[in-house]
Short mmCIF file of C-alpha atoms in Angstrom, two decimals:
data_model
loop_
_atom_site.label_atom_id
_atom_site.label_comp_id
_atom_site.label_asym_id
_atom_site.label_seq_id
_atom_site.Cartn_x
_atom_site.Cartn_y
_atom_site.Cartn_z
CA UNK A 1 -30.23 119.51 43.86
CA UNK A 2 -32.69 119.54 40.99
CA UNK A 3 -33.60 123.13 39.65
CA UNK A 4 -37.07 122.42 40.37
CA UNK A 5 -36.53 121.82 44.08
CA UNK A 6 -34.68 124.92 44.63
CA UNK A 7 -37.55 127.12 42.43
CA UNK A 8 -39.76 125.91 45.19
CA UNK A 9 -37.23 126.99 47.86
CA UNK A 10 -37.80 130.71 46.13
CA UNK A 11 -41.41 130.24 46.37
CA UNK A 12 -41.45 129.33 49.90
CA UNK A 13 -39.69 132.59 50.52
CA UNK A 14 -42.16 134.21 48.74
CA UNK A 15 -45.02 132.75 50.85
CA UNK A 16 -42.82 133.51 53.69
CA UNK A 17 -43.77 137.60 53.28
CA UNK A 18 -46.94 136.68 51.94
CA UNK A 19 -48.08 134.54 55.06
CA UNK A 20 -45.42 136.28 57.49
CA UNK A 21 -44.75 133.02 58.66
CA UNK A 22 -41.04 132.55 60.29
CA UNK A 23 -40.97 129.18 60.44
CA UNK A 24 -40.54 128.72 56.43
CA UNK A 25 -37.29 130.86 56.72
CA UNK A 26 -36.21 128.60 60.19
CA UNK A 27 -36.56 125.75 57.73
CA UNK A 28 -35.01 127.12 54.58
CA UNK A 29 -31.56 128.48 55.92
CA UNK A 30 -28.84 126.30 57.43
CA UNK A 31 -27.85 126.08 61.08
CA UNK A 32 -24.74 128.22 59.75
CA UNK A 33 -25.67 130.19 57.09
CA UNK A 34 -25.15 133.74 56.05
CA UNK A 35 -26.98 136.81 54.74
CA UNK A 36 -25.67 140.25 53.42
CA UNK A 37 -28.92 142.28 52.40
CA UNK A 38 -28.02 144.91 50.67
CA UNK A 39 -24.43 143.08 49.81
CA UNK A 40 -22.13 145.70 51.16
CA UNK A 41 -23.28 146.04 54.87
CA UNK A 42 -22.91 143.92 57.65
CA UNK A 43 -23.61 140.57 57.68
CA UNK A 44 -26.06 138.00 59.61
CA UNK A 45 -24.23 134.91 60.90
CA UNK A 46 -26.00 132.25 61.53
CA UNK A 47 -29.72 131.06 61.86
CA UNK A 48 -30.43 133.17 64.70
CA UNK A 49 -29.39 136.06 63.48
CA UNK A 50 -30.93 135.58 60.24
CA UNK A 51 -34.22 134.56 62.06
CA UNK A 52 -33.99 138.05 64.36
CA UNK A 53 -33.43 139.79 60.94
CA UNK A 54 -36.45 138.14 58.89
CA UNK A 55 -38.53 138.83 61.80
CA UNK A 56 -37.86 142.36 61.55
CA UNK A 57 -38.73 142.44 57.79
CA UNK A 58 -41.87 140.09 58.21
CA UNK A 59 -43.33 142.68 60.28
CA UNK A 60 -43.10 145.40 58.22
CA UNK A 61 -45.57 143.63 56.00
CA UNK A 62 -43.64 144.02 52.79
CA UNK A 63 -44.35 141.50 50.11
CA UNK A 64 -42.40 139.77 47.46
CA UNK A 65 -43.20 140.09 44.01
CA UNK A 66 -41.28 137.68 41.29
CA UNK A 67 -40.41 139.42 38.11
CA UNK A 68 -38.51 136.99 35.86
CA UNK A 69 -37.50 133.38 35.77
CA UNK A 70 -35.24 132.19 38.55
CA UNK A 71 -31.98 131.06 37.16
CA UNK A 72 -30.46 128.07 38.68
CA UNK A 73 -26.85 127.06 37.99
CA UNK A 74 -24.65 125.00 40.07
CA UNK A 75 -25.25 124.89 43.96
CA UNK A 76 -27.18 128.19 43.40
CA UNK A 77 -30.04 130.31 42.42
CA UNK A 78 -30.48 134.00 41.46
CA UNK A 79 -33.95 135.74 40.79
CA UNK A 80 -35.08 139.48 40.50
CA UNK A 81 -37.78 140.55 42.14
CA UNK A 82 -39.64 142.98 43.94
CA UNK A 83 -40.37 144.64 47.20
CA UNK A 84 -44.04 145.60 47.61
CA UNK A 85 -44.50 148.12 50.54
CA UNK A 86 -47.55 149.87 49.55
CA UNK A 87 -47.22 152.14 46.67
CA UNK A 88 -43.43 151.36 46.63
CA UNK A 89 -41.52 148.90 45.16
CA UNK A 90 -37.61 147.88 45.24
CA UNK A 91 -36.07 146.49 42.31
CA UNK A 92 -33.76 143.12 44.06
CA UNK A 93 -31.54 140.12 42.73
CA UNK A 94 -31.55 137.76 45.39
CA UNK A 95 -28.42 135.18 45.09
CA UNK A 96 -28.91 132.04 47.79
CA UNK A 97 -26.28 128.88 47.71
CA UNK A 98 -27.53 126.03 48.92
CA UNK A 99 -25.89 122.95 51.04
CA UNK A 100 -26.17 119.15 50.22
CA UNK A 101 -28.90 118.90 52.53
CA UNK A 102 -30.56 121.09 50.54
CA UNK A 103 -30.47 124.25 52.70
CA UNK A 104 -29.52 127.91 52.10
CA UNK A 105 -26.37 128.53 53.58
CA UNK A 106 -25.37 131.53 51.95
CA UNK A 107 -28.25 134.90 50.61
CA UNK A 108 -26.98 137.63 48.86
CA UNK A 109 -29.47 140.46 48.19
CA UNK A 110 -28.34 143.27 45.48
CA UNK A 111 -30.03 146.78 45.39
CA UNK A 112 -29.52 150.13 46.18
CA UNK A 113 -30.96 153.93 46.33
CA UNK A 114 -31.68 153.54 42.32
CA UNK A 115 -33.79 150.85 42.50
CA UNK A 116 -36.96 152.36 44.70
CA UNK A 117 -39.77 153.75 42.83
CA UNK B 1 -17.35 153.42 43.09
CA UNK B 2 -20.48 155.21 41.96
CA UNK B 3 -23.64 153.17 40.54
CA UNK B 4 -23.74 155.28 37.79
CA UNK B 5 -19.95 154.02 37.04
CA UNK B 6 -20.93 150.65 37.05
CA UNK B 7 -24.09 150.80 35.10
CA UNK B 8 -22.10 152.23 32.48
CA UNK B 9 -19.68 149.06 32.38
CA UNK B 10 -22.61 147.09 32.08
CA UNK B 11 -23.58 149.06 29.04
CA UNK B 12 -19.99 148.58 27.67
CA UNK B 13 -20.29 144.81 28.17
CA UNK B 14 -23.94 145.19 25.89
CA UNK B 15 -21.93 146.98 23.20
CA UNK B 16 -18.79 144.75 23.15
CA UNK B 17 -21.16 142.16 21.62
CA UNK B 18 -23.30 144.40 19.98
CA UNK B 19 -19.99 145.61 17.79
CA UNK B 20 -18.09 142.41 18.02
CA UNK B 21 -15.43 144.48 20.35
CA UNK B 22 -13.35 142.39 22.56
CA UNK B 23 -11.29 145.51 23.27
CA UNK B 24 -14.05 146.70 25.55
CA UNK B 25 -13.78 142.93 27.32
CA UNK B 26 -10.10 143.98 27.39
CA UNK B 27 -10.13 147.05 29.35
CA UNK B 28 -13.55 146.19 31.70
CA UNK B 29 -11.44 143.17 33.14
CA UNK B 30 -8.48 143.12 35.81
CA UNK B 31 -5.75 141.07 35.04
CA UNK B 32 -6.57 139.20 37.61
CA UNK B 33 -10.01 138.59 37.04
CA UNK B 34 -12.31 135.45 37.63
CA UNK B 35 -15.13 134.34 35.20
CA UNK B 36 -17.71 131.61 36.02
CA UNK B 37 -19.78 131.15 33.34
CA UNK B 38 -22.36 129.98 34.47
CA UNK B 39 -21.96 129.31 37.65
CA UNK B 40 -20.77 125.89 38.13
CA UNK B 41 -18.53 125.47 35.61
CA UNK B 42 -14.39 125.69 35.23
CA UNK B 43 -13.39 129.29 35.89
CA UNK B 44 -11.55 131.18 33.59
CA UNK B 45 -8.67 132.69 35.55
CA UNK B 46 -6.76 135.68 35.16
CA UNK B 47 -7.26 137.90 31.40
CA UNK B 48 -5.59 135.69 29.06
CA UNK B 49 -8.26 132.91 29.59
CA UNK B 50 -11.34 135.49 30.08
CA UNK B 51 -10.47 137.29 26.68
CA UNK B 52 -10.16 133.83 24.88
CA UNK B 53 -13.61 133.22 26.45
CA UNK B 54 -14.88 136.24 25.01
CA UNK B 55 -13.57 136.22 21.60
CA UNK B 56 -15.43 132.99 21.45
CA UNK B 57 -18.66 134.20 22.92
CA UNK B 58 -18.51 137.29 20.77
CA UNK B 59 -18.11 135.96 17.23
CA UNK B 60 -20.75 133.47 17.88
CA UNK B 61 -23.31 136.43 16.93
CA UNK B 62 -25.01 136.61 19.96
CA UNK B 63 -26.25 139.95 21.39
CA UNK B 64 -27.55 141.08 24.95
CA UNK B 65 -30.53 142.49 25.92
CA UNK B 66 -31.21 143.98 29.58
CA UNK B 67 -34.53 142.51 30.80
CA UNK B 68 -34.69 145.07 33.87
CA UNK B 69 -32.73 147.29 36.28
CA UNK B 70 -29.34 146.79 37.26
CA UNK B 71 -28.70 146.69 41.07
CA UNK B 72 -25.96 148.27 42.04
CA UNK B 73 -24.75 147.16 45.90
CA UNK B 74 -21.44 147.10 47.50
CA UNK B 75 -18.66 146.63 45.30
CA UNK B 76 -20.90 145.29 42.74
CA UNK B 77 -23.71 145.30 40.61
CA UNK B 78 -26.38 142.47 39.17
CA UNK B 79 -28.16 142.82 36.48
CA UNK B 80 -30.93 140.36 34.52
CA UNK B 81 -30.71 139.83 30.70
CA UNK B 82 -31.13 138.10 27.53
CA UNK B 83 -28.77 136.67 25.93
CA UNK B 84 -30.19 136.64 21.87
CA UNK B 85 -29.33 134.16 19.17
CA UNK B 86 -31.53 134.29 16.12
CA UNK B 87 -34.99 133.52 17.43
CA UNK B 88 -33.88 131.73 20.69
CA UNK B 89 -32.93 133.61 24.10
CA UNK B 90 -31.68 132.73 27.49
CA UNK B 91 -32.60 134.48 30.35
CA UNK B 92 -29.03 135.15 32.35
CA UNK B 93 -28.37 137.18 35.72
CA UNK B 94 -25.14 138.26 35.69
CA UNK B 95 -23.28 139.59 39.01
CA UNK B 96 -19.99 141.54 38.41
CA UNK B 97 -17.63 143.08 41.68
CA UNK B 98 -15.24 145.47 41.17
CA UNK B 99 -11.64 146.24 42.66
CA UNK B 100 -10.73 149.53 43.41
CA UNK B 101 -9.58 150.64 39.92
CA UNK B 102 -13.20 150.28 38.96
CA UNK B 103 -12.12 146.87 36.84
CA UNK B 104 -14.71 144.27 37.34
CA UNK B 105 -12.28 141.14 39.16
CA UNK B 106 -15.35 138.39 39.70
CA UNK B 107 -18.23 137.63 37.28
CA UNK B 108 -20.55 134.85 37.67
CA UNK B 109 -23.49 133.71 35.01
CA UNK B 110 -26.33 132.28 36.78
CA UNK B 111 -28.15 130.35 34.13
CA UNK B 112 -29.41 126.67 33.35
CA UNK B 113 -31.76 124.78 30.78
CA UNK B 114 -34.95 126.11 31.87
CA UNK B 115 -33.77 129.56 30.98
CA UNK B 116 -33.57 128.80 27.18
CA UNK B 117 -37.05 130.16 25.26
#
């Protein structure tokens, strides 16, 4: 998978929040792919769950906000970012692995309590 | 493990190539650590190979420069840098977890060619 193709995979999630459109986050993730955002708590196992949980943070009407290059290495991609809910902002590293077909099958989100402002 | 315990090994890492000090490699790393760097590449498993890795990385020259927060989440913390040759950088997430003892026993480098500047 060519760095390029999985930069526009980020973007896409970007225009996810932006557009609060599920359907880009249907297609991005595999059938049986996993999140853990924050890494730490409980996981979401599979597309539905990980559908149930994006439409949960769709509606909250945060947006994403890219704050350095995406760095692409192997079957993966990491990028920091931001959360924009208002007049706050979270600090992130998202981590997402992708399958042959091209498909996220596994998201790792890092932050915690010192990253709001 | 606090964040505030982990931010500081990430400071350690900055100063073991700021002074050259593979010591500091030495005692941040389990014995039975895993390096992938970057991601994609043949790990170097268990101390013996990560310090050999480091002793080359370190007398290269090269120094590292934190580009933003780190993100401290679970049993681990990510962090995006700069890595800093003479007038060329790299732009690098790193992502270390920790075992119990507060030694980090997985890092992984996320970076490829369109991170060099």
């Amino acid at each position: 998978m060519e760095p390029s193709e999985k930069i526009a995979v980020v973007q896409r999630y970007v225009e996810a929040f932006d557009k609060q459109d599920i359907t880009i986050i249907k297609d991005m993730f595999a059938a049986d792919a996993k999140v853990e955002d924050p890494v730490g708590t409980d996981i979401h196992d599979g597309i539905d769950a990980i559908v149930a949980f994006y439409e949960n943070a769709l509606s909250s009407g945060a947006k994403l906000r890219l704050t350095g290059a995406c760095r692409c290495a192997g079957s993966a991609v990491a990028f920091p970012f931001q959360v924009v809910m208002g007049d706050n902002t979270i600090d992130i590293i998202d981590v997402f692995y992708f399958n042959d077909a091209g498909k996220v099958v596994d998201m790792k989100a890092y932050w915690g309590a010192e990253n709001y402002s």
